[in-house]
Amino acid sequence: MYPTNETANLNSINYLLNGIQKQTFHDSAHHIYSWEIAVYDSVKKTGRK
């Protein structure tokens, strides 16, 4: 039994939304990580003076 068009559309919308959320979460986590490294580097540099 094949799903109706509505079900198929809902499934692909959910799939897209989940993918977007995961991607956004991954991107923001990566940005936070890079930001922490940058802060750590600048703190190390100022600490040397």
mmCIF file with all atom_site columns, C-alpha atoms in Angstrom, residues 15-34:
data_model
loop_
_atom_site.group_PDB
_atom_site.id
_atom_site.type_symbol
_atom_site.label_atom_id
_atom_site.label_alt_id
_atom_site.label_comp_id
_atom_site.label_asym_id
_atom_site.label_entity_id
_atom_site.label_seq_id
_atom_site.pdbx_PDB_ins_code
_atom_site.Cartn_x
_atom_site.Cartn_y
_atom_site.Cartn_z
_atom_site.occupancy
_atom_site.B_iso_or_equiv
_atom_site.pdbx_formal_charge
_atom_site.auth_seq_id
_atom_site.auth_comp_id
_atom_site.auth_asym_id
_atom_site.auth_atom_id
_atom_site.pdbx_PDB_model_num
ATOM 1  C CA . TYR A 1 15 ? 12.593 15.129 6.929  1.00 0.00 ? 15 TYR A CA 1
ATOM 2  C CA . LEU A 1 16 ? 13.643 18.550 5.635  1.00 0.00 ? 16 LEU A CA 1
ATOM 3  C CA . LEU A 1 17 ? 12.863 20.276 8.928  1.00 0.00 ? 17 LEU A CA 1
ATOM 4  C CA . ASN A 1 18 ? 14.809 17.684 10.904 1.00 0.00 ? 18 ASN A CA 1
ATOM 5  C CA . GLY A 1 19 ? 17.721 18.026 8.519  1.00 0.00 ? 19 GLY A CA 1
ATOM 6  C CA . ILE A 1 20 ? 17.666 21.827 8.788  1.00 0.00 ? 20 ILE A CA 1
ATOM 7  C CA . GLN A 1 21 ? 17.529 21.702 12.589 1.00 0.00 ? 21 GLN A CA 1
ATOM 8  C CA . LYS A 1 22 ? 20.440 19.262 12.772 1.00 0.00 ? 22 LYS A CA 1
ATOM 9  C CA . GLN A 1 23 ? 22.455 21.341 10.323 1.00 0.00 ? 23 GLN A CA 1
ATOM 10 C CA . THR A 1 24 ? 21.760 24.581 12.213 1.00 0.00 ? 24 THR A CA 1
ATOM 11 C CA . PHE A 1 25 ? 22.642 22.948 15.512 1.00 0.00 ? 25 PHE A CA 1
ATOM 12 C CA . HIS A 1 26 ? 25.851 21.578 14.036 1.00 0.00 ? 26 HIS A CA 1
ATOM 13 C CA . ASP A 1 27 ? 26.759 24.977 12.551 1.00 0.00 ? 27 ASP A CA 1
ATOM 14 C CA . SER A 1 28 ? 26.103 26.895 15.768 1.00 0.00 ? 28 SER A CA 1
ATOM 15 C CA . ALA A 1 29 ? 28.035 24.326 17.805 1.00 0.00 ? 29 ALA A CA 1
ATOM 16 C CA . HIS A 1 30 ? 30.929 24.724 15.385 1.00 0.00 ? 30 HIS A CA 1
ATOM 17 C CA . HIS A 1 31 ? 30.782 28.538 15.623 1.00 0.00 ? 31 HIS A CA 1
ATOM 18 C CA . ILE A 1 32 ? 30.770 28.417 19.421 1.00 0.00 ? 32 ILE A CA 1
ATOM 19 C CA . TYR A 1 33 ? 33.754 26.063 19.351 1.00 0.00 ? 33 TYR A CA 1
ATOM 20 C CA . SER A 1 34 ? 35.713 28.342 16.987 1.00 0.00 ? 34 SER A CA 1
#
